[in-house]
Amino acid sequence: MYTLNNIKIIIADSYEQMSIDAAEIFLRQLSDKNDSIMGLATGGTPVGMYKELIKKYNEGTVCFSKMHAFNLDEYYPIKKTNDQSYDYFMKDNLFNHININFDNIDIPNGEADDPEKECDRYEQKIIEKGGIDFQLLGIGLNGHIGFNEPTEAFSSKTNCVNLQESTIKANARFFETEEQVPRKAISMGIKTIMMAKKIMLICSGANKADIIKKTIFGPITPMVPASVLQMHRDVTFVLDREAAVDIESFL
Ligand code: PGA
């Protein structure tokens, strides 16, 4: 493990090892505080980590019954029954396979009539629960965290965002056609994320090496939303070697 001021960096040899390391850190949080408020992420990257959590659950070594989950984001509009909704993803990849209490799950409602009201409701619910204890993040090729896309100013609270062309293209791999990718999403804001007591960002693959370098060593700018994490007091990056290739010589 490397430490740079407040940032910890773990470099794993493979995607599988990254997933195991990340699951271990996640479970350490739950063993320290079994009723932790956990912020969860979707996308290709966390799938291996979720598999590892399910494996540990099946081995009988962990319990998720007290944990509360808040999802980072959800497409808008989208039906929960759509197998590309993040509601569906989280159940399919994690919640249906562990003993989480389904009353303890919050995901932005992609079916809400009024998305702005839904953003306010969601933000309020996080505040009522006392904020996020541990936030899991992936990172987009453009540096987005949640669906906070590069822009002129950091977003603050949970907000309704227009997805950028690069994100729509990147996520098209999960849909039958690019046209089916929703053009909007509801996402926790940068301030919502930064209020989390601990943050763990996981990242794998050579195509993310450049954005990882900009995130950790570049200027803090809303044009690279993840760069704001340089200012967080307790953030851990768990990377595979390919994603770390451009930063290893600086560590
Ligand atoms: P990915 O997405 O894990 O599918 O690469 C990450 C993200 O866009 O945040």
mmCIF file of C-alpha atoms and ligand atoms in Angstrom:
data_model
loop_
_atom_site.group_PDB
_atom_site.id
_atom_site.type_symbol
_atom_site.label_atom_id
_atom_site.label_comp_id
_atom_site.label_asym_id
_atom_site.label_seq_id
_atom_site.Cartn_x
_atom_site.Cartn_y
_atom_site.Cartn_z
ATOM 1 C CA MET A 1 0.000 0.000 0.000
ATOM 2 C CA TYR A 2 1.202 3.527 -0.830
ATOM 3 C CA THR A 3 0.199 6.635 1.081
ATOM 4 C CA LEU A 4 0.128 10.133 -0.410
ATOM 5 C CA ASN A 5 -1.043 12.643 2.195
ATOM 6 C CA ASN A 6 -4.633 11.538 2.869
ATOM 7 C CA ILE A 7 -4.793 9.154 -0.115
ATOM 8 C CA LYS A 8 -4.076 5.431 0.174
ATOM 9 C CA ILE A 9 -3.336 3.488 -2.997
ATOM 10 C CA ILE A 10 -3.429 -0.285 -3.277
ATOM 11 C CA ILE A 11 -2.188 -1.872 -6.499
ATOM 12 C CA ALA A 12 -3.366 -5.412 -7.142
ATOM 13 C CA ASP A 13 -1.907 -7.765 -9.732
ATOM 14 C CA SER A 14 -5.203 -8.531 -11.440
ATOM 15 C CA TYR A 15 -8.883 -7.625 -11.590
ATOM 16 C CA GLU A 16 -9.646 -10.665 -9.431
ATOM 17 C CA GLN A 17 -7.161 -9.583 -6.758
ATOM 18 C CA MET A 18 -8.471 -5.993 -6.898
ATOM 19 C CA SER A 19 -11.959 -7.391 -6.241
ATOM 20 C CA ILE A 20 -10.740 -9.471 -3.289
ATOM 21 C CA ASP A 21 -8.817 -6.524 -1.773
ATOM 22 C CA ALA A 22 -11.804 -4.205 -2.196
ATOM 23 C CA ALA A 23 -14.202 -6.740 -0.656
ATOM 24 C CA GLU A 24 -11.883 -7.087 2.323
ATOM 25 C CA ILE A 25 -11.864 -3.316 2.944
ATOM 26 C CA PHE A 26 -15.657 -3.199 2.532
ATOM 27 C CA LEU A 27 -16.127 -6.032 5.045
ATOM 28 C CA ARG A 28 -13.692 -4.421 7.489
ATOM 29 C CA GLN A 29 -16.023 -1.417 7.567
ATOM 30 C CA LEU A 30 -18.985 -3.693 8.346
ATOM 31 C CA SER A 31 -17.128 -5.575 11.038
ATOM 32 C CA ASP A 32 -16.195 -2.241 12.675
ATOM 33 C CA LYS A 33 -19.819 -1.004 12.445
ATOM 34 C CA ASN A 34 -22.391 -3.562 11.366
ATOM 35 C CA ASP A 35 -25.098 -0.926 10.826
ATOM 36 C CA SER A 36 -22.911 1.153 8.492
ATOM 37 C CA ILE A 37 -24.536 3.316 5.852
ATOM 38 C CA MET A 38 -22.861 2.001 2.714
ATOM 39 C CA GLY A 39 -22.907 3.884 -0.603
ATOM 40 C CA LEU A 40 -22.862 1.407 -3.478
ATOM 41 C CA ALA A 41 -21.916 1.645 -7.136
ATOM 42 C CA THR A 42 -22.863 -0.098 -10.367
ATOM 43 C CA GLY A 43 -20.988 -0.718 -13.625
ATOM 44 C CA GLY A 44 -18.678 -3.485 -14.750
ATOM 45 C CA THR A 45 -15.958 -2.814 -12.184
ATOM 46 C CA PRO A 46 -17.717 -3.715 -8.895
ATOM 47 C CA VAL A 47 -19.178 -7.006 -10.189
ATOM 48 C CA GLY A 48 -16.121 -9.006 -9.062
ATOM 49 C CA MET A 49 -16.162 -7.373 -5.645
ATOM 50 C CA TYR A 50 -19.878 -8.138 -5.227
ATOM 51 C CA LYS A 51 -19.181 -11.785 -6.180
ATOM 52 C CA GLU A 52 -16.547 -11.873 -3.465
ATOM 53 C CA LEU A 53 -19.003 -10.460 -0.894
ATOM 54 C CA ILE A 54 -21.553 -13.146 -1.866
ATOM 55 C CA LYS A 55 -18.851 -15.808 -1.542
ATOM 56 C CA LYS A 56 -17.982 -14.640 1.972
ATOM 57 C CA TYR A 57 -21.678 -14.557 2.868
ATOM 58 C CA ASN A 58 -22.125 -18.150 1.631
ATOM 59 C CA GLU A 59 -19.134 -19.200 3.716
ATOM 60 C CA GLY A 60 -21.075 -17.879 6.710
ATOM 61 C CA THR A 61 -18.448 -15.390 7.768
ATOM 62 C CA VAL A 62 -20.355 -12.130 7.233
ATOM 63 C CA CYS A 63 -23.759 -10.666 7.952
ATOM 64 C CA PHE A 64 -25.399 -7.799 6.063
ATOM 65 C CA SER A 65 -28.672 -7.634 8.012
ATOM 66 C CA LYS A 66 -27.971 -4.307 9.732
ATOM 67 C CA MET A 67 -26.254 -2.530 6.827
ATOM 68 C CA HIS A 68 -28.112 0.267 5.014
ATOM 69 C CA ALA A 69 -27.389 0.738 1.290
ATOM 70 C CA PHE A 70 -27.704 3.924 -0.746
ATOM 71 C CA ASN A 71 -27.040 3.631 -4.463
ATOM 72 C CA LEU A 72 -24.921 6.298 -6.081
ATOM 73 C CA ASP A 73 -27.167 6.744 -9.085
ATOM 74 C CA GLU A 74 -29.874 5.484 -11.417
ATOM 75 C CA TYR A 75 -30.777 6.155 -15.020
ATOM 76 C CA TYR A 76 -33.758 8.412 -15.682
ATOM 77 C CA PRO A 77 -36.315 7.562 -16.814
ATOM 78 C CA ILE A 78 -36.148 3.811 -16.443
ATOM 79 C CA LYS A 79 -38.456 1.108 -15.126
ATOM 80 C CA LYS A 80 -37.165 -0.908 -12.171
ATOM 81 C CA THR A 81 -38.050 -4.067 -14.121
ATOM 82 C CA ASN A 82 -35.728 -3.072 -16.989
ATOM 83 C CA ASP A 83 -32.704 -5.351 -16.661
ATOM 84 C CA GLN A 84 -30.456 -2.333 -17.349
ATOM 85 C CA SER A 85 -31.836 -0.321 -14.428
ATOM 86 C CA TYR A 86 -29.467 -0.020 -11.510
ATOM 87 C CA ASP A 87 -32.278 -1.206 -9.262
ATOM 88 C CA TYR A 88 -32.260 -4.489 -11.222
ATOM 89 C CA PHE A 89 -28.442 -4.579 -11.338
ATOM 90 C CA MET A 90 -28.045 -4.275 -7.572
ATOM 91 C CA LYS A 91 -30.593 -7.006 -6.852
ATOM 92 C CA ASP A 92 -29.143 -9.273 -9.521
ATOM 93 C CA ASN A 93 -25.488 -8.769 -8.597
ATOM 94 C CA LEU A 94 -25.731 -8.452 -4.821
ATOM 95 C CA PHE A 95 -28.933 -7.922 -2.855
ATOM 96 C CA ASN A 96 -30.753 -11.124 -3.919
ATOM 97 C CA HIS A 97 -27.785 -13.183 -2.760
ATOM 98 C CA ILE A 98 -27.078 -11.788 0.713
ATOM 99 C CA ASN A 99 -29.140 -11.234 3.860
ATOM 100 C CA ILE A 100 -29.631 -7.487 3.484
ATOM 101 C CA ASN A 101 -32.973 -6.242 4.806
ATOM 102 C CA PHE A 102 -34.781 -4.904 1.729
ATOM 103 C CA ASP A 103 -36.192 -2.056 3.853
ATOM 104 C CA ASN A 104 -32.591 -0.888 4.212
ATOM 105 C CA ILE A 105 -32.065 -0.308 0.492
ATOM 106 C CA ASP A 106 -32.354 3.103 -1.157
ATOM 107 C CA ILE A 107 -31.901 3.640 -4.874
ATOM 108 C CA PRO A 108 -32.952 6.818 -6.722
ATOM 109 C CA ASN A 109 -36.358 6.156 -8.295
ATOM 110 C CA GLY A 110 -35.981 6.137 -12.065
ATOM 111 C CA GLU A 111 -39.781 5.920 -12.345
ATOM 112 C CA ALA A 112 -40.479 9.145 -10.393
ATOM 113 C CA ASP A 113 -42.836 11.604 -12.136
ATOM 114 C CA ASP A 114 -40.799 14.586 -11.016
ATOM 115 C CA PRO A 115 -37.035 13.894 -11.095
ATOM 116 C CA GLU A 116 -36.132 17.147 -9.292
ATOM 117 C CA LYS A 117 -38.396 16.239 -6.369
ATOM 118 C CA GLU A 118 -36.901 12.753 -6.362
ATOM 119 C CA CYS A 119 -33.386 14.247 -6.098
ATOM 120 C CA ASP A 120 -34.462 16.327 -3.085
ATOM 121 C CA ARG A 121 -36.182 13.354 -1.443
ATOM 122 C CA TYR A 122 -33.090 11.188 -1.935
ATOM 123 C CA GLU A 123 -30.665 13.765 -0.577
ATOM 124 C CA GLN A 124 -32.931 14.304 2.432
ATOM 125 C CA LYS A 125 -33.091 10.584 3.139
ATOM 126 C CA ILE A 126 -29.272 10.369 3.188
ATOM 127 C CA ILE A 127 -29.137 13.300 5.614
ATOM 128 C CA GLU A 128 -31.834 11.736 7.830
ATOM 129 C CA LYS A 129 -29.782 8.546 8.062
ATOM 130 C CA GLY A 130 -26.796 10.606 9.238
ATOM 131 C CA GLY A 131 -24.807 10.545 5.982
ATOM 132 C CA ILE A 132 -22.795 7.835 4.256
ATOM 133 C CA ASP A 133 -20.189 6.005 6.353
ATOM 134 C CA PHE A 134 -18.429 4.296 3.452
ATOM 135 C CA GLN A 135 -18.832 5.154 -0.219
ATOM 136 C CA LEU A 136 -17.786 2.762 -2.985
ATOM 137 C CA LEU A 137 -16.982 4.445 -6.312
ATOM 138 C CA GLY A 138 -16.059 3.414 -9.816
ATOM 139 C CA ILE A 139 -14.696 5.972 -12.246
ATOM 140 C CA GLY A 140 -15.742 6.784 -15.806
ATOM 141 C CA LEU A 141 -13.290 7.169 -18.672
ATOM 142 C CA ASN A 142 -13.992 10.902 -18.467
ATOM 143 C CA GLY A 143 -13.371 11.010 -14.704
ATOM 144 C CA HIS A 144 -16.986 10.978 -13.629
ATOM 145 C CA ILE A 145 -17.905 9.613 -10.209
ATOM 146 C CA GLY A 146 -21.527 8.609 -9.873
ATOM 147 C CA PHE A 147 -22.895 10.285 -12.970
ATOM 148 C CA ASN A 148 -21.266 13.618 -12.191
ATOM 149 C CA GLU A 149 -19.904 14.408 -15.627
ATOM 150 C CA PRO A 150 -17.034 16.843 -16.379
ATOM 151 C CA THR A 151 -18.381 20.383 -16.297
ATOM 152 C CA GLU A 152 -17.675 23.969 -15.256
ATOM 153 C CA ALA A 153 -18.430 23.580 -11.542
ATOM 154 C CA PHE A 154 -18.623 20.737 -9.041
ATOM 155 C CA SER A 155 -22.209 19.653 -8.418
ATOM 156 C CA SER A 156 -23.344 19.664 -4.837
ATOM 157 C CA LYS A 157 -26.402 17.642 -3.899
ATOM 158 C CA THR A 158 -28.174 14.720 -5.556
ATOM 159 C CA ASN A 159 -29.041 16.035 -8.997
ATOM 160 C CA CYS A 160 -30.529 15.201 -12.364
ATOM 161 C CA VAL A 161 -27.782 15.017 -14.993
ATOM 162 C CA ASN A 162 -27.550 14.812 -18.772
ATOM 163 C CA LEU A 163 -25.196 11.999 -19.702
ATOM 164 C CA GLN A 164 -22.317 12.925 -21.972
ATOM 165 C CA GLU A 165 -21.786 11.287 -25.328
ATOM 166 C CA SER A 166 -18.703 9.392 -24.066
ATOM 167 C CA THR A 167 -20.700 7.934 -21.145
ATOM 168 C CA ILE A 168 -23.587 6.925 -23.405
ATOM 169 C CA LYS A 169 -21.096 5.208 -25.725
ATOM 170 C CA ALA A 170 -19.260 3.518 -22.827
ATOM 171 C CA ASN A 171 -22.520 2.202 -21.344
ATOM 172 C CA ALA A 172 -23.980 1.102 -24.688
ATOM 173 C CA ARG A 173 -22.133 -2.204 -24.199
ATOM 174 C CA PHE A 174 -24.752 -3.186 -21.623
ATOM 175 C CA PHE A 175 -27.722 -2.398 -23.927
ATOM 176 C CA GLU A 176 -28.815 -3.918 -27.237
ATOM 177 C CA THR A 177 -28.402 -0.594 -29.037
ATOM 178 C CA GLU A 178 -26.881 2.775 -28.154
ATOM 179 C CA GLU A 179 -30.300 4.407 -28.680
ATOM 180 C CA GLN A 180 -31.655 2.446 -25.713
ATOM 181 C CA VAL A 181 -29.222 4.088 -23.249
ATOM 182 C CA PRO A 182 -31.207 6.647 -21.223
ATOM 183 C CA ARG A 183 -29.913 10.194 -21.767
ATOM 184 C CA LYS A 184 -30.369 11.294 -18.167
ATOM 185 C CA ALA A 185 -29.671 10.010 -14.688
ATOM 186 C CA ILE A 186 -30.221 10.875 -11.052
ATOM 187 C CA SER A 187 -26.902 10.962 -9.223
ATOM 188 C CA MET A 188 -25.604 11.781 -5.776
ATOM 189 C CA GLY A 189 -23.749 15.078 -6.154
ATOM 190 C CA ILE A 190 -20.064 15.694 -5.539
ATOM 191 C CA LYS A 191 -20.831 17.243 -2.158
ATOM 192 C CA THR A 192 -23.006 14.257 -1.200
ATOM 193 C CA ILE A 193 -20.099 11.956 -2.081
ATOM 194 C CA MET A 194 -17.470 14.112 -0.353
ATOM 195 C CA MET A 195 -19.516 14.085 2.876
ATOM 196 C CA ALA A 196 -18.980 10.304 3.135
ATOM 197 C CA LYS A 197 -16.716 9.483 6.064
ATOM 198 C CA LYS A 198 -14.667 7.008 4.002
ATOM 199 C CA ILE A 199 -14.392 6.538 0.262
ATOM 200 C CA MET A 200 -13.024 3.612 -1.728
ATOM 201 C CA LEU A 201 -12.595 3.985 -5.486
ATOM 202 C CA ILE A 202 -11.966 0.821 -7.487
ATOM 203 C CA CYS A 203 -10.637 0.807 -11.019
ATOM 204 C CA SER A 204 -9.313 -1.719 -13.475
ATOM 205 C CA GLY A 205 -7.925 -1.752 -17.004
ATOM 206 C CA ALA A 206 -5.371 0.068 -19.141
ATOM 207 C CA ASN A 207 -8.023 2.329 -20.696
ATOM 208 C CA LYS A 208 -8.468 4.016 -17.281
ATOM 209 C CA ALA A 209 -4.727 4.542 -16.595
ATOM 210 C CA ASP A 210 -4.710 8.095 -17.933
ATOM 211 C CA ILE A 211 -7.775 9.235 -15.967
ATOM 212 C CA ILE A 212 -6.353 7.664 -12.787
ATOM 213 C CA LYS A 213 -3.172 9.703 -13.216
ATOM 214 C CA LYS A 214 -5.181 12.901 -13.759
ATOM 215 C CA THR A 215 -7.403 12.087 -10.780
ATOM 216 C CA ILE A 216 -4.567 11.565 -8.312
ATOM 217 C CA PHE A 217 -1.816 13.821 -9.658
ATOM 218 C CA GLY A 218 -3.595 16.363 -11.860
ATOM 219 C CA PRO A 219 -5.116 19.693 -10.856
ATOM 220 C CA ILE A 220 -8.339 19.557 -8.854
ATOM 221 C CA THR A 221 -10.909 20.572 -11.418
ATOM 222 C CA PRO A 222 -14.577 19.887 -12.174
ATOM 223 C CA MET A 223 -13.390 18.913 -15.666
ATOM 224 C CA VAL A 224 -12.019 15.783 -13.927
ATOM 225 C CA PRO A 225 -14.728 15.274 -11.284
ATOM 226 C CA ALA A 226 -12.838 12.492 -9.460
ATOM 227 C CA SER A 227 -9.899 14.878 -8.856
ATOM 228 C CA VAL A 228 -11.954 16.374 -6.005
ATOM 229 C CA LEU A 229 -11.115 13.209 -4.041
ATOM 230 C CA GLN A 230 -7.622 14.649 -3.464
ATOM 231 C CA MET A 231 -9.363 16.833 -0.872
ATOM 232 C CA HIS A 232 -11.136 13.984 0.945
ATOM 233 C CA ARG A 233 -9.739 13.071 4.351
ATOM 234 C CA ASP A 234 -9.995 9.272 4.015
ATOM 235 C CA VAL A 235 -9.903 7.905 0.484
ATOM 236 C CA THR A 236 -8.487 4.595 -0.756
ATOM 237 C CA PHE A 237 -7.872 3.760 -4.413
ATOM 238 C CA VAL A 238 -7.834 0.035 -5.166
ATOM 239 C CA LEU A 239 -6.415 -0.383 -8.672
ATOM 240 C CA ASP A 240 -5.295 -3.259 -10.789
ATOM 241 C CA ARG A 241 -1.812 -3.009 -12.244
ATOM 242 C CA GLU A 242 -3.073 -1.959 -15.674
ATOM 243 C CA ALA A 243 -5.032 0.975 -14.269
ATOM 244 C CA ALA A 244 -1.983 1.995 -12.201
ATOM 245 C CA VAL A 245 0.550 1.820 -15.017
ATOM 246 C CA ASP A 246 0.884 5.614 -15.424
ATOM 247 C CA ILE A 247 1.253 6.364 -11.704
ATOM 248 C CA GLU A 248 3.518 3.589 -10.421
ATOM 249 C CA SER A 249 6.712 5.524 -11.145
ATOM 250 C CA PHE A 250 5.473 8.450 -8.960
ATOM 251 C CA LEU A 251 4.796 6.281 -5.908
HETATM 252 P P1 PGA B 1 -17.433 0.725 -15.342
HETATM 253 O O1 PGA B 1 -18.104 2.134 -15.056
HETATM 254 O O2 PGA B 1 -17.164 0.098 -14.024
HETATM 255 O O3 PGA B 1 -18.483 -0.042 -16.115
HETATM 256 O O4 PGA B 1 -16.194 0.985 -16.138
HETATM 257 C C1 PGA B 1 -17.560 2.954 -14.100
HETATM 258 C C2 PGA B 1 -18.260 4.281 -14.103
HETATM 259 O O5 PGA B 1 -18.692 4.737 -15.189
HETATM 260 O O6 PGA B 1 -18.353 4.897 -13.038
#
